[in-house]
Amino acid sequence: YLTGDPVYREWGWEIFQAIERFCRTEDAFGQFKDVRKLNEPPLDKMESFFLAETLKYLYLLFDPDTPIDILNTHVFNTEAHPLRRFDRVEDTKTDLKKAMI
């Protein structure tokens, strides 16, 4: 929620609702070969990145208290794992020390 513009959260919520409505299966989530054919059931296949990336980004979109700060101290790798920027590690240690005092 970096921009403060609520449209991104609205779009994220619409995406989440569509995933729940069209991709939810009995056990997990499925996928479609062609999203224009919604009258067919989803395939019995879920890519590993769906949970690790898609749902993580949606979660972060709605989590205002996340310690992950992608503008100042973190970056995401291609697997959507937050990594602390090396050039900001000392700043973070200093900030933590100040917070503990």
C-alpha positions as a Python dict, from the first residue, in 0.01 Angstrom:
ca = {
    (1, 'Y'): (0, 0, 0),
    (2, 'L'): (283, 229, -95),
    (3, 'T'): (95, 489, -296),
    (4, 'G'): (-195, 535, -56),
    (5, 'D'): (-429, 499, -354),
    (6, 'P'): (-710, 258, -252),
    (7, 'V'): (-763, 148, -613),
    (8, 'Y'): (-478, -104, -580),
    (9, 'R'): (-643, -270, -280),
    (10, 'E'): (-974, -273, -467),
    (11, 'W'): (-809, -443, -765),
    (12, 'G'): (-634, -688, -534),
    (13, 'W'): (-962, -775, -364),
    (14, 'E'): (-1127, -831, -703),
    (15, 'I'): (-840, -1061, -803),
    (16, 'F'): (-869, -1257, -479),
    (17, 'Q'): (-1246, -1294, -518),
    (18, 'A'): (-1204, -1419, -876),
    (19, 'I'): (-943, -1673, -764),
    (20, 'E'): (-1177, -1797, -492),
    (21, 'R'): (-1477, -1810, -723),
    (22, 'F'): (-1322, -1971, -1029),
    (23, 'C'): (-1006, -2153, -917),
    (24, 'R'): (-1098, -2303, -579),
    (25, 'T'): (-1118, -2681, -584),
    (26, 'E'): (-1203, -2928, -310),
    (27, 'D'): (-841, -2953, -200),
    (28, 'A'): (-661, -2641, -320),
    (29, 'F'): (-668, -2417, -627),
    (30, 'G'): (-666, -2514, -993),
    (31, 'Q'): (-572, -2335, -1309),
    (32, 'F'): (-722, -2269, -1649),
    (33, 'K'): (-564, -2319, -1990),
    (34, 'D'): (-791, -2045, -2124),
    (35, 'V'): (-947, -1794, -1885),
    (36, 'R'): (-1213, -1713, -2144),
    (37, 'K'): (-1364, -2061, -2092),
    (38, 'L'): (-1499, -2029, -1740),
    (39, 'N'): (-1772, -2287, -1799),
    (40, 'E'): (-1505, -2558, -1777),
    (41, 'P'): (-1373, -2668, -1436),
    (42, 'P'): (-1018, -2570, -1339),
    (43, 'L'): (-741, -2818, -1415),
    (44, 'D'): (-623, -3033, -1127),
    (45, 'K'): (-289, -2854, -1117),
    (46, 'M'): (-149, -2578, -899),
    (47, 'E'): (189, -2425, -969),
    (48, 'S'): (417, -2388, -667),
    (49, 'F'): (455, -2015, -723),
    (50, 'F'): (82, -1960, -674),
    (51, 'L'): (108, -1979, -295),
    (52, 'A'): (463, -1846, -269),
    (53, 'E'): (411, -1545, -490),
    (54, 'T'): (53, -1465, -592),
    (55, 'L'): (-107, -1504, -250),
    (56, 'K'): (193, -1350, -74),
    (57, 'Y'): (169, -1033, -280),
    (58, 'L'): (-206, -1016, -220),
    (59, 'Y'): (-146, -1061, 154),
    (60, 'L'): (114, -785, 162),
    (61, 'L'): (-122, -554, -25),
    (62, 'F'): (-362, -573, 268),
    (63, 'D'): (-113, -587, 559),
    (64, 'P'): (-45, -230, 673),
    (65, 'D'): (175, -341, 964),
    (66, 'T'): (419, -559, 774),
    (67, 'P'): (783, -515, 877),
    (68, 'I'): (877, -557, 511),
    (69, 'D'): (970, -216, 372),
    (70, 'I'): (1028, -248, -1),
    (71, 'L'): (1109, 120, -41),
    (72, 'N'): (1390, 135, 212),
    (73, 'T'): (1519, -195, 347),
    (74, 'H'): (1391, -492, 144),
    (75, 'V'): (1373, -628, -210),
    (76, 'F'): (1193, -936, -340),
    (77, 'N'): (1374, -1208, -530),
    (78, 'T'): (1212, -1388, -824),
    (79, 'E'): (1046, -1632, -581),
    (80, 'A'): (884, -1343, -388),
    (81, 'H'): (1104, -1390, -81),
    (82, 'P'): (1181, -1061, 94),
    (83, 'L'): (1553, -1001, 132),
    (84, 'R'): (1713, -727, 334),
    (85, 'R'): (1922, -490, 126),
    (86, 'F'): (2289, -518, 220),
    (87, 'D'): (2336, -143, 206),
    (88, 'R'): (2060, -101, 466),
    (89, 'V'): (2153, -371, 721),
    (90, 'E'): (2350, -132, 944),
    (91, 'D'): (2072, 128, 931),
    (92, 'T'): (1826, -137, 1045),
    (93, 'K'): (2050, -247, 1333),
    (94, 'T'): (2080, 114, 1446),
    (95, 'D'): (1704, 165, 1422),
    (96, 'L'): (1643, -153, 1626),
    (97, 'K'): (1888, -41, 1895),
    (98, 'K'): (1714, 297, 1919),
    (99, 'A'): (1375, 128, 1946),
    (100, 'M'): (1496, -89, 2234),
    (101, 'I'): (1616, 210, 2439),
}
